[in-house]
Every structure is written in structure tokens, then in C-alpha cells.
Amino acid sequence: MPGRRDARYGRSMTLRTVELSPAAVEFLTERHLATLTTLRSDGTPHVVPVGFTWDPDSGLARVITDGASVKARNVRRSGYAAVGQVDGARWLTLEGPAVVLDDAPAVREAERRYAERYRVPRENPTRVVLAIEVQRVLCGVRLREA
């Protein structure tokens, strides 16, 4: 199978399209925090804990944050991001090109989705959305199949 590999750190799989197993889709609806990885200007990773949402219809992972945050600055500059969620032996990473959205409809939609998965976010007039167009999915063996 293309994209499949056995790594020293456990078996993983890279899916070339955003086709997730039912187990992976369910995992992405559970209430877990994740890590967001963006790149600093010197190329080193900036990794922070975040809440995020997955939209299977659009293929977007969304993170809400302040417009002046390091996360937002990094995405504006590099245009790429990844979110990784882990729960014991279950893990999944979504990565791809990313943009910062600051228009009110996009922010409201991201806030609505965040509230469904986590809680109603606190008021923040400078909130933006980091929208990741997921082009690569890496996951552990437990999330590959139903």
C-alpha cells in the first residue's frame, strides 16, 4: 500500500487523500487537546497545545487563536501547519497548507464548531481562525480501520 511504512517508533501510515476510517472520525469528535506545530522564522518547530475541530466535508482542521499570537504569525509567514491528537496508543496527525482567516463569518463558524467539541470560547474581538487544508494524515494502526 503506498504511503505505508514501519518506523522505528511504531508502525504508522500516511494517507494520500483525506479518507479516514470510522474509528479515526470518531476519535476526532472526542474531547481531546492536540498539539499544533508551526514553523518559526528560523525553521524550528513551534509546538503548542490547542483545541481544534475537524470538518470532513471541507477537509479543514480549524484552530481559533488571537490574531497577534505566535501561531498566527507563523502560519501567515510559512503557510503550513499540523495538528496532532494523542490518547494512549491512539494517535492521528493532520497536516497541510494553512491560512489565517479573520472575516467574521469564518470566525463565527470556527467558534461554533469549537463550542460543539469543547466549550463556548471566551470573548475575543481579535480572534482569527487557522484553517489547515488537510492533505496528509498520519495515524497509528488502531485508527486505520474500523
PDB file of C-alpha atoms in Angstrom:
ATOM      1  CA  MET A   1       0.000   0.000   0.000  1.00  0.00           C
ATOM      2  CA  PRO A   2       1.546   3.359  -0.983  1.00  0.00           C
ATOM      3  CA  GLY A   3       2.485   5.544   1.929  1.00  0.00           C
ATOM      4  CA  ARG A   4       2.607   2.690   4.429  1.00  0.00           C
ATOM      5  CA  ARG A   5       5.769   2.255   6.477  1.00  0.00           C
ATOM      6  CA  ASP A   6       7.172   0.610   9.558  1.00  0.00           C
ATOM      7  CA  ALA A   7       9.142   3.135  11.562  1.00  0.00           C
ATOM      8  CA  ARG A   8      11.481   2.607  14.500  1.00  0.00           C
ATOM      9  CA  TYR A   9       8.963   4.400  16.688  1.00  0.00           C
ATOM     10  CA  GLY A  10       5.976   2.227  15.814  1.00  0.00           C
ATOM     11  CA  ARG A  11       4.013   1.494  12.712  1.00  0.00           C
ATOM     12  CA  SER A  12       2.310   4.428  11.080  1.00  0.00           C
ATOM     13  CA  MET A  13       0.586   5.204   7.854  1.00  0.00           C
ATOM     14  CA  THR A  14       0.424   8.225   5.587  1.00  0.00           C
ATOM     15  CA  LEU A  15      -2.808   8.557   3.636  1.00  0.00           C
ATOM     16  CA  ARG A  16      -2.514  10.498   0.399  1.00  0.00           C
ATOM     17  CA  THR A  17      -6.171  11.539   0.470  1.00  0.00           C
ATOM     18  CA  VAL A  18      -8.307  12.612   3.370  1.00  0.00           C
ATOM     19  CA  GLU A  19     -10.146   9.335   3.796  1.00  0.00           C
ATOM     20  CA  LEU A  20     -10.470   8.484   7.456  1.00  0.00           C
ATOM     21  CA  SER A  21     -11.647   5.252   8.982  1.00  0.00           C
ATOM     22  CA  PRO A  22     -14.778   5.341  11.149  1.00  0.00           C
ATOM     23  CA  ALA A  23     -12.511   4.902  14.188  1.00  0.00           C
ATOM     24  CA  ALA A  24     -10.432   7.937  13.169  1.00  0.00           C
ATOM     25  CA  VAL A  25     -13.531  10.065  12.550  1.00  0.00           C
ATOM     26  CA  GLU A  26     -14.901   9.107  15.965  1.00  0.00           C
ATOM     27  CA  PHE A  27     -11.522   9.880  17.570  1.00  0.00           C
ATOM     28  CA  LEU A  28     -11.644  13.384  16.058  1.00  0.00           C
ATOM     29  CA  THR A  29     -15.029  14.051  17.672  1.00  0.00           C
ATOM     30  CA  GLU A  30     -13.883  13.062  21.171  1.00  0.00           C
ATOM     31  CA  ARG A  31     -12.852  15.831  23.539  1.00  0.00           C
ATOM     32  CA  HIS A  32      -9.039  15.791  23.427  1.00  0.00           C
ATOM     33  CA  LEU A  33      -6.475  18.538  23.245  1.00  0.00           C
ATOM     34  CA  ALA A  34      -3.900  18.397  20.496  1.00  0.00           C
ATOM     35  CA  THR A  35      -0.591  19.941  19.572  1.00  0.00           C
ATOM     36  CA  LEU A  36      -0.307  22.496  16.813  1.00  0.00           C
ATOM     37  CA  THR A  37       3.029  22.650  15.053  1.00  0.00           C
ATOM     38  CA  THR A  38       4.013  25.697  13.018  1.00  0.00           C
ATOM     39  CA  LEU A  39       7.436  26.877  11.910  1.00  0.00           C
ATOM     40  CA  ARG A  40       9.308  29.816  13.358  1.00  0.00           C
ATOM     41  CA  SER A  41      11.188  32.165  11.039  1.00  0.00           C
ATOM     42  CA  ASP A  42      14.410  30.241  11.734  1.00  0.00           C
ATOM     43  CA  GLY A  43      12.747  26.984  10.637  1.00  0.00           C
ATOM     44  CA  THR A  44      12.495  25.426  14.089  1.00  0.00           C
ATOM     45  CA  PRO A  45       9.144  23.998  15.198  1.00  0.00           C
ATOM     46  CA  HIS A  46       6.812  25.923  17.484  1.00  0.00           C
ATOM     47  CA  VAL A  47       4.606  23.318  19.215  1.00  0.00           C
ATOM     48  CA  VAL A  48       1.737  24.340  21.491  1.00  0.00           C
ATOM     49  CA  PRO A  49      -1.352  22.673  22.971  1.00  0.00           C
ATOM     50  CA  VAL A  50      -4.628  23.620  21.275  1.00  0.00           C
ATOM     51  CA  GLY A  51      -8.204  22.610  20.797  1.00  0.00           C
ATOM     52  CA  PHE A  52      -9.139  22.063  17.155  1.00  0.00           C
ATOM     53  CA  THR A  53     -12.026  20.880  15.050  1.00  0.00           C
ATOM     54  CA  TRP A  54     -12.189  18.647  12.004  1.00  0.00           C
ATOM     55  CA  ASP A  55     -14.638  19.267   9.157  1.00  0.00           C
ATOM     56  CA  PRO A  56     -14.796  16.160   6.968  1.00  0.00           C
ATOM     57  CA  ASP A  57     -16.940  17.909   4.342  1.00  0.00           C
ATOM     58  CA  SER A  58     -14.407  20.650   3.623  1.00  0.00           C
ATOM     59  CA  GLY A  59     -11.262  18.777   4.668  1.00  0.00           C
ATOM     60  CA  LEU A  60     -10.360  21.599   7.049  1.00  0.00           C
ATOM     61  CA  ALA A  61      -8.899  21.431  10.525  1.00  0.00           C
ATOM     62  CA  ARG A  62      -9.571  24.675  12.385  1.00  0.00           C
ATOM     63  CA  VAL A  63      -7.821  26.269  15.355  1.00  0.00           C
ATOM     64  CA  ILE A  64      -9.063  29.501  16.925  1.00  0.00           C
ATOM     65  CA  THR A  65      -6.492  31.873  18.374  1.00  0.00           C
ATOM     66  CA  ASP A  66      -5.672  35.531  18.862  1.00  0.00           C
ATOM     67  CA  GLY A  67      -4.640  37.339  15.700  1.00  0.00           C
ATOM     68  CA  ALA A  68      -1.390  38.506  17.315  1.00  0.00           C
ATOM     69  CA  SER A  69      -0.366  35.044  18.554  1.00  0.00           C
ATOM     70  CA  VAL A  70       2.879  33.386  17.536  1.00  0.00           C
ATOM     71  CA  LYS A  71       0.759  30.628  15.972  1.00  0.00           C
ATOM     72  CA  ALA A  72      -0.996  33.088  13.678  1.00  0.00           C
ATOM     73  CA  ARG A  73       2.232  34.915  12.792  1.00  0.00           C
ATOM     74  CA  ASN A  74       3.930  31.637  11.916  1.00  0.00           C
ATOM     75  CA  VAL A  75       1.050  30.497   9.696  1.00  0.00           C
ATOM     76  CA  ARG A  76       0.934  33.857   7.917  1.00  0.00           C
ATOM     77  CA  ARG A  77       4.634  33.553   7.152  1.00  0.00           C
ATOM     78  CA  SER A  78       5.048  29.846   6.385  1.00  0.00           C
ATOM     79  CA  GLY A  79       1.592  28.832   5.187  1.00  0.00           C
ATOM     80  CA  TYR A  80       1.795  25.340   6.704  1.00  0.00           C
ATOM     81  CA  ALA A  81       0.712  23.650   9.931  1.00  0.00           C
ATOM     82  CA  ALA A  82      -0.029  20.306  11.559  1.00  0.00           C
ATOM     83  CA  VAL A  83      -2.252  19.251  14.444  1.00  0.00           C
ATOM     84  CA  GLY A  84      -1.624  16.017  16.300  1.00  0.00           C
ATOM     85  CA  GLN A  85      -4.001  14.342  18.732  1.00  0.00           C
ATOM     86  CA  VAL A  86      -2.923  11.537  21.081  1.00  0.00           C
ATOM     87  CA  ASP A  87      -4.835   9.362  23.515  1.00  0.00           C
ATOM     88  CA  GLY A  88      -2.742   6.449  24.752  1.00  0.00           C
ATOM     89  CA  ALA A  89      -1.943   4.215  21.782  1.00  0.00           C
ATOM     90  CA  ARG A  90      -4.354   6.097  19.521  1.00  0.00           C
ATOM     91  CA  TRP A  91      -2.834   8.997  17.613  1.00  0.00           C
ATOM     92  CA  LEU A  92      -3.533  10.972  14.479  1.00  0.00           C
ATOM     93  CA  THR A  93      -1.859  13.918  12.744  1.00  0.00           C
ATOM     94  CA  LEU A  94      -3.491  16.199  10.175  1.00  0.00           C
ATOM     95  CA  GLU A  95      -1.209  18.445   8.142  1.00  0.00           C
ATOM     96  CA  GLY A  96      -1.276  20.722   5.153  1.00  0.00           C
ATOM     97  CA  PRO A  97      -1.245  24.265   3.838  1.00  0.00           C
ATOM     98  CA  ALA A  98      -2.728  26.745   6.294  1.00  0.00           C
ATOM     99  CA  VAL A  99      -4.126  30.257   6.180  1.00  0.00           C
ATOM    100  CA  VAL A 100      -5.258  32.797   8.745  1.00  0.00           C
ATOM    101  CA  LEU A 101      -8.908  33.805   8.353  1.00  0.00           C
ATOM    102  CA  ASP A 102     -10.155  36.926  10.090  1.00  0.00           C
ATOM    103  CA  ASP A 103     -13.523  37.518   8.436  1.00  0.00           C
ATOM    104  CA  ALA A 104     -16.493  37.429  10.819  1.00  0.00           C
ATOM    105  CA  PRO A 105     -18.374  34.520   9.164  1.00  0.00           C
ATOM    106  CA  ALA A 106     -15.289  32.276   9.237  1.00  0.00           C
ATOM    107  CA  VAL A 107     -14.571  33.144  12.873  1.00  0.00           C
ATOM    108  CA  ARG A 108     -18.214  32.531  13.901  1.00  0.00           C
ATOM    109  CA  GLU A 109     -18.243  29.154  12.152  1.00  0.00           C
ATOM    110  CA  ALA A 110     -14.981  28.121  13.821  1.00  0.00           C
ATOM    111  CA  GLU A 111     -16.280  29.267  17.217  1.00  0.00           C
ATOM    112  CA  ARG A 112     -19.488  27.267  16.705  1.00  0.00           C
ATOM    113  CA  ARG A 113     -17.543  24.123  15.882  1.00  0.00           C
ATOM    114  CA  TYR A 114     -15.185  24.680  18.815  1.00  0.00           C
ATOM    115  CA  ALA A 115     -18.154  25.078  21.186  1.00  0.00           C
ATOM    116  CA  GLU A 116     -19.618  21.778  19.943  1.00  0.00           C
ATOM    117  CA  ARG A 117     -16.419  19.874  20.634  1.00  0.00           C
ATOM    118  CA  TYR A 118     -15.054  21.647  23.705  1.00  0.00           C
ATOM    119  CA  ARG A 119     -16.926  24.594  25.238  1.00  0.00           C
ATOM    120  CA  VAL A 120     -18.059  28.078  24.284  1.00  0.00           C
ATOM    121  CA  PRO A 121     -14.848  30.059  23.739  1.00  0.00           C
ATOM    122  CA  ARG A 122     -14.244  33.197  25.755  1.00  0.00           C
ATOM    123  CA  GLU A 123     -14.941  36.512  24.075  1.00  0.00           C
ATOM    124  CA  ASN A 124     -12.024  37.728  21.945  1.00  0.00           C
ATOM    125  CA  PRO A 125     -12.537  40.565  19.452  1.00  0.00           C
ATOM    126  CA  THR A 126      -9.167  39.862  17.791  1.00  0.00           C
ATOM    127  CA  ARG A 127      -9.803  36.143  17.280  1.00  0.00           C
ATOM    128  CA  VAL A 128      -8.779  34.544  13.989  1.00  0.00           C
ATOM    129  CA  VAL A 129      -9.019  31.064  12.541  1.00  0.00           C
ATOM    130  CA  LEU A 130      -6.065  28.966  11.473  1.00  0.00           C
ATOM    131  CA  ALA A 131      -7.561  26.881   8.674  1.00  0.00           C
ATOM    132  CA  ILE A 132      -5.492  23.870   7.675  1.00  0.00           C
ATOM    133  CA  GLU A 133      -6.349  22.286   4.322  1.00  0.00           C
ATOM    134  CA  VAL A 134      -5.547  18.721   5.292  1.00  0.00           C
ATOM    135  CA  GLN A 135      -3.511  16.991   2.600  1.00  0.00           C
ATOM    136  CA  ARG A 136      -1.729  14.395   4.707  1.00  0.00           C
ATOM    137  CA  VAL A 137      -2.982  12.192   7.518  1.00  0.00           C
ATOM    138  CA  LEU A 138      -0.693  10.094   9.663  1.00  0.00           C
ATOM    139  CA  CYS A 139      -2.219   7.690  12.134  1.00  0.00           C
ATOM    140  CA  GLY A 140      -1.442   4.741  14.332  1.00  0.00           C
ATOM    141  CA  VAL A 141      -2.552   1.250  13.445  1.00  0.00           C
ATOM    142  CA  ARG A 142      -5.560   1.431  15.794  1.00  0.00           C
ATOM    143  CA  LEU A 143      -7.154   4.195  13.731  1.00  0.00           C
ATOM    144  CA  ARG A 144      -6.502   2.825  10.249  1.00  0.00           C
ATOM    145  CA  GLU A 145      -9.522   0.607  10.014  1.00  0.00           C
ATOM    146  CA  ALA A 146     -12.970   0.356  11.564  1.00  0.00           C
TER     147      ALA A 146
END
